[in-house]
Amino acid sequence: MTWVRRLLAIDRRIIFLLVAAGVILPLLHPLNLPVTVTPRVKAAYEAIDALPAGSKVLISMDFEPDIMAELMPMSVAVIRHCFRKHLQVIAMTLYPAGTGLGERAILQAAKAEGAVKNKDYTWLGYKSGFQVVMIGIGENLRGIYPVDFYGTPLDNIPMMRGVNSYRQMAMVVNLSGSSATDYWIQFAQGRYHAPLVVGCTAVMATDYYPYLSSRQILGLIGGMKGAAEYEALIGTIGDARRGMDAQSLVHLIVVALVIVGNGALFLSKRAGDSGGAATGSMTR
Amino acid sequence: MLRSGFVTPALDTRWFDPARWNILIGVILFTSFLVINLLRARGRKELYVRPIAGSKALDEAIGRATEMGRSVLYVPGLSDMSEVGTFAAITILYRLAQRVAEMGCDIDVPCYDPVVMTVLDGAVREAYSKVGKPDAFRPGCVHYVSAQQMAYVAAVNGFMLRERPAANIYMGSFYAESLLLAETGAMTGAIQIAGTDKVTQLPFFVCACDYTLLGEELYAASAYLGREPVQLATIIAQDWAKALAAAAVVAALALAALGHTALMQWLGVA
Amino acid sequence: MRRGPLLVTFLSGVAVAALYFIPHHKAQALNSKLLEWTLVVYAFALILGSLSLWGSHMKKVQNRAEGWGFSLVTLSSLVVITVLGIWKGVGEGTPVGIIYDNINSPLASTMFSLLAFVIASAAFRAFRARSVEATLLLITAIVMMVGRVSIGPLISPHLPGITEWLLDVPNLAAKRAIALGVGLGAVSTALKIILGIEQSYLGRS
Amino acid sequence: MIGTWIAAILTLCVFSFLYKDNPFYRFAEHLFVGASAGYLLAVQWESVLIPNVWTPLTKGHDLVVLIPLALGLMMLARIWEKGAGIARWSIAFYVGIYSGVAIPGYMQAQIFAQLADAAKPWPAGWAAVSSALVFIGFLTVLAYFFFSLPHRGVHGAGARVGIYFLMVAFGASFGYTVMARVSLLISRVQFLLRDWLHVLPG
């Protein structure tokens, strides 16, 4: 059974090459696999879809460039959907490095849907301190954001007239890759009862199922796959849908590696040698 | 002109929010559980808390590092002082640093949050003084690296590969960095012990470390390591609260099935 | 010696906890103020931290320790970006903004994406079905990995439904119990701190 | 243009770590640490120190701001050995505030909201089976995290079942985590192939 032992002791760099190929090839030669929509993303879509035209939606894009792969396509898709339904978007971020990204997302969506600044959307920009900002919006939005990102006083922005707390907003959408989501649940939803929709990284997604069940959040968009589903729902093709083939392929590779690794270990054990020892310190 | 459209929402002038009665009662109940158990602990010496496997391994790890003449790396999680995991990390380091000082090996604590750094630095100094070796403390062994997650990981990974600590101990709140750190640590052959309350990261620690404290075990370990009655009392108070919570759910379900929904509604947060 | 700080902790903690129950606008304004102050304290702590970073790399350079040249890279980038940022701002379009987009941001996202490789290699060498528990974990993970992506429904039309059920039922149950436990742990730690039982943060057990 | 090249080269420097630790990675690592520390410092300056301290003090003559300023400066006293005692006051305040926020916050979002949902009546039909399983899972996982009793008898059996629920939940998180990391890699490769090498269509 030397081949089994050799397989178990395979250089990790060969596995790395396999993964690299799994990403690069489908990007160069797309297979265009279909995207199926899951119920939680549908719920998020429907929650926003059901709002009457002219409602205000607060969208907080709380992410930095390192995880924009997952959250940027999602942000663009959600904002485009809002514009299509003629909802007025109030956008902000709780991360300093999210300022450029948030602005890019909203401009991209506005361009695609022909939305107009200060009439269809307001870009508030960044303010620091999760709790401070969230409680501040609940009490007095102008205390936190006296002016928008471009320095225009909120009172001079037509769509912001009469809007000064969650009470004048029909929904809060949090697109985040961090514990900011926990605070939106605790404060915007818990303390001020704002209806909340969450988009987050795939890693975080499973943690928020209890809050879905308790209706503390109305819908959940998880990761690039969630974003691809949202793109499918509004009928656009963005970076998320383009990446889905590679996603499928790498998942298959990882699954195959788990199965082969376990299979080889099983075989080598049956052959009587301690197959685990050859594989380095990880198998302890 | 545009200003005229703005309506100031009515200012709230209530001094208590009646919708929050249940939370207040919850806080009062839990506080009393804590106080009762603290008093019990003072009266009796022995309170039972089940042993936690990973906590025993900590001593073993320090022993091995001392034998090999290499250092111990302590990663206190990537969170700030608003997170319980960080407090557990502080308490555990305080105990661990005493052992390290006694055994006479070196410890390195790279920090993510500057406030946590200040606190940990104080805790380690205190630990060295407590075992009577204040001079053995190496200033700068607790140091700030970066409050940007991946910069922190890059630096700590580099440190592990170049300095080759004999033991890597990860305690506190961890996020995406867990597997990157633990895999690199495993590559260097160090003995690795992890504990985190961020359950998403547990599978990765479980796979790449020798011992892992699961979720709440992290808090329990910080209490267990000291074996001080006061700390153990808090674990028991939490257990009481869990039992009460489970009972409340069962009771609310049973009552609702019989047509009484008052308890169910009372639990609801407004 | 430590009685004063303990009193500060007690008063500030009780005040903020109490303010939660008081919806009066003045109370809420005070609440916001107190939280704002912590931001200022953090900012100063960050200065302290940066000095610590400066000190440790400076020492390497002075001692000409192994790899001191790399420490120079850290020191100079720290100084250049701090000065530029304070002088010209950090927003979009400023020099620091541009540096951030072209240095910090690709470095961070690439570090992050290393995880995809590391996971694949760990999948082969470390994710072993050693026990019933580990097997359960692996099977669930495999079902999730296959069932949540486009290829899932092609393998079996039931897969997406199964993954949804796994998330909605066993995952929900476990995560709920964990949330409750962590919540209680958090409340009890916070109470211990406010009541002065837990003092490790002041450098004492 | 130059920016894209720098970003691409740095990306490759980090990827080179996969082969082994090397000077390119080491350079990128040290650059990253310095750049991020400097950036965070500048951000705090712009978004906290200026608007929350400097402007109110100089423009609004708001003397209340002296309190956080004093607390901050006391924190800085930690630079000297002897300053530890002074910095303790700032830490005490900081920790106190966050503990105070945590108590009602966690009590509400993680305890009561979850209990209220767990106590919701079960739906009729097949869905009740799922509800019953959630209920059993909730109780048994709680049993696992019950520390003051040994895992024996009924409690032990419950904890055993609890650990199975935990493992399924971990597996689900695990699967999702793989998904997230792969997405990030895809996006990096999209950057290299599209923005840098132009072999993918925009």
PDB file of C-alpha atoms in Angstrom, chain A residues 18-179:
ATOM      1  CA  LEU A  18      -5.553  22.184  -7.751  1.00  0.00           C
ATOM      2  CA  VAL A  19      -7.547  24.926  -6.029  1.00  0.00           C
ATOM      3  CA  ALA A  20      -5.996  27.620  -8.208  1.00  0.00           C
ATOM      4  CA  ALA A  21      -6.974  25.681 -11.326  1.00  0.00           C
ATOM      5  CA  GLY A  22     -10.485  25.206  -9.932  1.00  0.00           C
ATOM      6  CA  VAL A  23     -10.891  28.973  -9.698  1.00  0.00           C
ATOM      7  CA  ILE A  24      -9.138  30.120 -12.853  1.00  0.00           C
ATOM      8  CA  LEU A  25     -10.538  27.666 -15.405  1.00  0.00           C
ATOM      9  CA  PRO A  26     -14.264  28.326 -14.884  1.00  0.00           C
ATOM     10  CA  LEU A  27     -13.618  32.078 -14.912  1.00  0.00           C
ATOM     11  CA  LEU A  28     -11.930  31.757 -18.302  1.00  0.00           C
ATOM     12  CA  HIS A  29     -14.455  29.254 -19.638  1.00  0.00           C
ATOM     13  CA  PRO A  30     -17.812  29.798 -17.876  1.00  0.00           C
ATOM     14  CA  LEU A  31     -20.232  26.879 -17.670  1.00  0.00           C
ATOM     15  CA  ASN A  32     -23.169  29.121 -16.758  1.00  0.00           C
ATOM     16  CA  LEU A  33     -24.707  26.775 -14.216  1.00  0.00           C
ATOM     17  CA  PRO A  34     -28.177  27.883 -13.086  1.00  0.00           C
ATOM     18  CA  VAL A  35     -28.573  29.736  -9.760  1.00  0.00           C
ATOM     19  CA  THR A  36     -31.336  28.421  -7.499  1.00  0.00           C
ATOM     20  CA  VAL A  37     -32.958  30.878  -5.136  1.00  0.00           C
ATOM     21  CA  THR A  38     -33.153  29.868  -1.460  1.00  0.00           C
ATOM     22  CA  PRO A  39     -36.054  30.876   0.825  1.00  0.00           C
ATOM     23  CA  ARG A  40     -34.146  33.322   3.051  1.00  0.00           C
ATOM     24  CA  VAL A  41     -32.908  35.395   0.135  1.00  0.00           C
ATOM     25  CA  LYS A  42     -36.397  35.292  -1.352  1.00  0.00           C
ATOM     26  CA  ALA A  43     -37.727  36.556   1.993  1.00  0.00           C
ATOM     27  CA  ALA A  44     -35.272  39.478   1.932  1.00  0.00           C
ATOM     28  CA  TYR A  45     -36.275  40.270  -1.629  1.00  0.00           C
ATOM     29  CA  GLU A  46     -39.967  40.109  -0.824  1.00  0.00           C
ATOM     30  CA  ALA A  47     -39.647  42.247   2.305  1.00  0.00           C
ATOM     31  CA  ILE A  48     -38.132  45.034   0.222  1.00  0.00           C
ATOM     32  CA  ASP A  49     -40.417  44.390  -2.721  1.00  0.00           C
ATOM     33  CA  ALA A  50     -43.517  44.830  -0.543  1.00  0.00           C
ATOM     34  CA  LEU A  51     -42.649  48.384   0.544  1.00  0.00           C
ATOM     35  CA  PRO A  52     -44.825  51.085  -1.027  1.00  0.00           C
ATOM     36  CA  ALA A  53     -43.130  53.453  -3.477  1.00  0.00           C
ATOM     37  CA  GLY A  54     -41.635  56.509  -1.774  1.00  0.00           C
ATOM     38  CA  SER A  55     -40.754  54.668   1.462  1.00  0.00           C
ATOM     39  CA  LYS A  56     -37.380  55.443   2.977  1.00  0.00           C
ATOM     40  CA  VAL A  57     -34.909  52.603   3.364  1.00  0.00           C
ATOM     41  CA  LEU A  58     -31.761  52.973   5.465  1.00  0.00           C
ATOM     42  CA  ILE A  59     -28.939  50.911   3.991  1.00  0.00           C
ATOM     43  CA  SER A  60     -25.809  50.567   6.060  1.00  0.00           C
ATOM     44  CA  MET A  61     -22.893  49.041   4.176  1.00  0.00           C
ATOM     45  CA  ASP A  62     -20.605  48.040   7.018  1.00  0.00           C
ATOM     46  CA  PHE A  63     -17.718  46.357   5.282  1.00  0.00           C
ATOM     47  CA  GLU A  64     -14.176  47.036   4.218  1.00  0.00           C
ATOM     48  CA  PRO A  65     -12.388  46.080   1.010  1.00  0.00           C
ATOM     49  CA  ASP A  66     -11.107  42.746   2.338  1.00  0.00           C
ATOM     50  CA  ILE A  67     -14.543  41.151   2.136  1.00  0.00           C
ATOM     51  CA  MET A  68     -16.019  43.242  -0.647  1.00  0.00           C
ATOM     52  CA  ALA A  69     -16.056  40.132  -2.829  1.00  0.00           C
ATOM     53  CA  GLU A  70     -19.109  38.969  -0.955  1.00  0.00           C
ATOM     54  CA  LEU A  71     -20.787  42.220   0.000  1.00  0.00           C
ATOM     55  CA  MET A  72     -20.212  44.571  -2.909  1.00  0.00           C
ATOM     56  CA  PRO A  73     -22.305  42.643  -5.477  1.00  0.00           C
ATOM     57  CA  MET A  74     -24.973  42.246  -2.814  1.00  0.00           C
ATOM     58  CA  SER A  75     -25.050  45.978  -2.095  1.00  0.00           C
ATOM     59  CA  VAL A  76     -25.399  46.872  -5.749  1.00  0.00           C
ATOM     60  CA  ALA A  77     -28.187  44.343  -6.265  1.00  0.00           C
ATOM     61  CA  VAL A  78     -30.180  45.456  -3.205  1.00  0.00           C
ATOM     62  CA  ILE A  79     -29.858  49.160  -4.016  1.00  0.00           C
ATOM     63  CA  ARG A  80     -30.863  48.566  -7.630  1.00  0.00           C
ATOM     64  CA  HIS A  81     -33.914  46.727  -6.410  1.00  0.00           C
ATOM     65  CA  CYS A  82     -34.823  49.679  -4.159  1.00  0.00           C
ATOM     66  CA  PHE A  83     -34.489  52.116  -7.051  1.00  0.00           C
ATOM     67  CA  ARG A  84     -36.663  49.971  -9.275  1.00  0.00           C
ATOM     68  CA  LYS A  85     -39.386  49.978  -6.639  1.00  0.00           C
ATOM     69  CA  HIS A  86     -39.004  53.776  -6.297  1.00  0.00           C
ATOM     70  CA  LEU A  87     -37.883  53.509  -2.697  1.00  0.00           C
ATOM     71  CA  GLN A  88     -35.716  56.323  -1.361  1.00  0.00           C
ATOM     72  CA  VAL A  89     -32.366  55.085  -0.152  1.00  0.00           C
ATOM     73  CA  ILE A  90     -30.499  56.610   2.786  1.00  0.00           C
ATOM     74  CA  ALA A  91     -27.068  55.009   2.694  1.00  0.00           C
ATOM     75  CA  MET A  92     -24.249  55.041   5.251  1.00  0.00           C
ATOM     76  CA  THR A  93     -21.320  53.013   6.543  1.00  0.00           C
ATOM     77  CA  LEU A  94     -19.831  52.302   9.950  1.00  0.00           C
ATOM     78  CA  TYR A  95     -16.347  51.586   8.598  1.00  0.00           C
ATOM     79  CA  PRO A  96     -13.923  54.306   7.531  1.00  0.00           C
ATOM     80  CA  ALA A  97     -12.625  52.167   4.684  1.00  0.00           C
ATOM     81  CA  GLY A  98     -16.193  51.439   3.661  1.00  0.00           C
ATOM     82  CA  THR A  99     -16.711  55.034   2.534  1.00  0.00           C
ATOM     83  CA  GLY A 100     -15.316  54.543  -0.934  1.00  0.00           C
ATOM     84  CA  LEU A 101     -17.041  51.192  -1.365  1.00  0.00           C
ATOM     85  CA  GLY A 102     -20.447  52.385  -0.254  1.00  0.00           C
ATOM     86  CA  GLU A 103     -20.270  55.367  -2.541  1.00  0.00           C
ATOM     87  CA  ARG A 104     -19.161  53.176  -5.436  1.00  0.00           C
ATOM     88  CA  ALA A 105     -22.043  50.762  -4.836  1.00  0.00           C
ATOM     89  CA  ILE A 106     -24.660  53.462  -4.748  1.00  0.00           C
ATOM     90  CA  LEU A 107     -23.301  55.312  -7.777  1.00  0.00           C
ATOM     91  CA  GLN A 108     -23.127  52.093  -9.761  1.00  0.00           C
ATOM     92  CA  ALA A 109     -26.712  51.229  -8.874  1.00  0.00           C
ATOM     93  CA  ALA A 110     -27.914  54.775  -9.527  1.00  0.00           C
ATOM     94  CA  LYS A 111     -26.279  54.815 -12.933  1.00  0.00           C
ATOM     95  CA  ALA A 112     -27.839  51.483 -13.886  1.00  0.00           C
ATOM     96  CA  GLU A 113     -31.322  52.475 -12.758  1.00  0.00           C
ATOM     97  CA  GLY A 114     -31.192  56.206 -13.540  1.00  0.00           C
ATOM     98  CA  ALA A 115     -31.636  57.306  -9.928  1.00  0.00           C
ATOM     99  CA  VAL A 116     -30.939  60.891  -8.908  1.00  0.00           C
ATOM    100  CA  LYS A 117     -28.926  62.140  -5.941  1.00  0.00           C
ATOM    101  CA  ASN A 118     -30.909  63.799  -3.134  1.00  0.00           C
ATOM    102  CA  LYS A 119     -34.166  62.781  -4.789  1.00  0.00           C
ATOM    103  CA  ASP A 120     -33.802  58.999  -4.863  1.00  0.00           C
ATOM    104  CA  TYR A 121     -30.836  58.586  -2.564  1.00  0.00           C
ATOM    105  CA  THR A 122     -28.685  60.290   0.034  1.00  0.00           C
ATOM    106  CA  TRP A 123     -25.139  59.200   0.765  1.00  0.00           C
ATOM    107  CA  LEU A 124     -24.320  59.998   4.378  1.00  0.00           C
ATOM    108  CA  GLY A 125     -20.835  58.462   4.516  1.00  0.00           C
ATOM    109  CA  TYR A 126     -18.969  57.230   7.582  1.00  0.00           C
ATOM    110  CA  LYS A 127     -19.402  57.805  11.297  1.00  0.00           C
ATOM    111  CA  SER A 128     -17.481  55.905  13.940  1.00  0.00           C
ATOM    112  CA  GLY A 129     -18.852  53.896  16.851  1.00  0.00           C
ATOM    113  CA  PHE A 130     -21.469  51.227  16.256  1.00  0.00           C
ATOM    114  CA  GLN A 131     -23.634  51.744  19.322  1.00  0.00           C
ATOM    115  CA  VAL A 132     -23.215  55.499  19.300  1.00  0.00           C
ATOM    116  CA  VAL A 133     -24.416  55.847  15.724  1.00  0.00           C
ATOM    117  CA  MET A 134     -27.263  53.345  16.007  1.00  0.00           C
ATOM    118  CA  ILE A 135     -28.658  54.863  19.196  1.00  0.00           C
ATOM    119  CA  GLY A 136     -28.055  58.301  17.725  1.00  0.00           C
ATOM    120  CA  ILE A 137     -30.189  57.538  14.665  1.00  0.00           C
ATOM    121  CA  GLY A 138     -32.931  56.314  16.953  1.00  0.00           C
ATOM    122  CA  GLU A 139     -32.946  59.577  18.872  1.00  0.00           C
ATOM    123  CA  ASN A 140     -31.855  62.260  16.440  1.00  0.00           C
ATOM    124  CA  LEU A 141     -30.361  61.460  13.050  1.00  0.00           C
ATOM    125  CA  ARG A 142     -29.146  65.034  12.584  1.00  0.00           C
ATOM    126  CA  GLY A 143     -27.114  64.808  15.770  1.00  0.00           C
ATOM    127  CA  ILE A 144     -25.023  62.087  14.145  1.00  0.00           C
ATOM    128  CA  TYR A 145     -25.183  63.238  10.545  1.00  0.00           C
ATOM    129  CA  PRO A 146     -25.811  66.991  10.398  1.00  0.00           C
ATOM    130  CA  VAL A 147     -24.646  66.952   6.770  1.00  0.00           C
ATOM    131  CA  ASP A 148     -24.388  64.278   4.103  1.00  0.00           C
ATOM    132  CA  PHE A 149     -21.087  62.975   2.724  1.00  0.00           C
ATOM    133  CA  TYR A 150     -20.790  65.939   0.349  1.00  0.00           C
ATOM    134  CA  GLY A 151     -21.400  68.500   3.083  1.00  0.00           C
ATOM    135  CA  THR A 152     -25.015  69.354   2.221  1.00  0.00           C
ATOM    136  CA  PRO A 153     -27.116  69.930   5.355  1.00  0.00           C
ATOM    137  CA  LEU A 154     -29.773  67.219   5.608  1.00  0.00           C
ATOM    138  CA  ASP A 155     -32.451  69.904   5.869  1.00  0.00           C
ATOM    139  CA  ASN A 156     -31.567  71.042   2.357  1.00  0.00           C
ATOM    140  CA  ILE A 157     -32.013  67.582   0.878  1.00  0.00           C
ATOM    141  CA  PRO A 158     -35.581  67.179  -0.397  1.00  0.00           C
ATOM    142  CA  MET A 159     -35.941  63.483   0.383  1.00  0.00           C
ATOM    143  CA  MET A 160     -34.624  63.928   3.938  1.00  0.00           C
ATOM    144  CA  ARG A 161     -37.340  66.344   4.982  1.00  0.00           C
ATOM    145  CA  GLY A 162     -39.149  65.040   8.022  1.00  0.00           C
ATOM    146  CA  VAL A 163     -36.765  62.131   8.388  1.00  0.00           C
ATOM    147  CA  ASN A 164     -34.953  62.163  11.695  1.00  0.00           C
ATOM    148  CA  SER A 165     -35.079  58.670  13.169  1.00  0.00           C
ATOM    149  CA  TYR A 166     -35.956  55.062  12.451  1.00  0.00           C
ATOM    150  CA  ARG A 167     -39.619  55.992  12.874  1.00  0.00           C
ATOM    151  CA  GLN A 168     -39.638  57.681   9.474  1.00  0.00           C
ATOM    152  CA  MET A 169     -37.901  54.783   7.779  1.00  0.00           C
ATOM    153  CA  ALA A 170     -39.777  51.795   6.442  1.00  0.00           C
ATOM    154  CA  MET A 171     -36.836  49.445   6.729  1.00  0.00           C
ATOM    155  CA  VAL A 172     -33.220  49.101   7.731  1.00  0.00           C
ATOM    156  CA  VAL A 173     -30.955  46.976   5.550  1.00  0.00           C
ATOM    157  CA  ASN A 174     -27.607  46.042   7.042  1.00  0.00           C
ATOM    158  CA  LEU A 175     -24.978  44.666   4.694  1.00  0.00           C
ATOM    159  CA  SER A 176     -22.109  43.660   6.877  1.00  0.00           C
ATOM    160  CA  GLY A 177     -19.155  41.403   7.417  1.00  0.00           C
ATOM    161  CA  SER A 178     -18.765  41.941  11.135  1.00  0.00           C
ATOM    162  CA  SER A 179     -20.425  42.096  14.509  1.00  0.00           C
TER     163      SER A 179
END
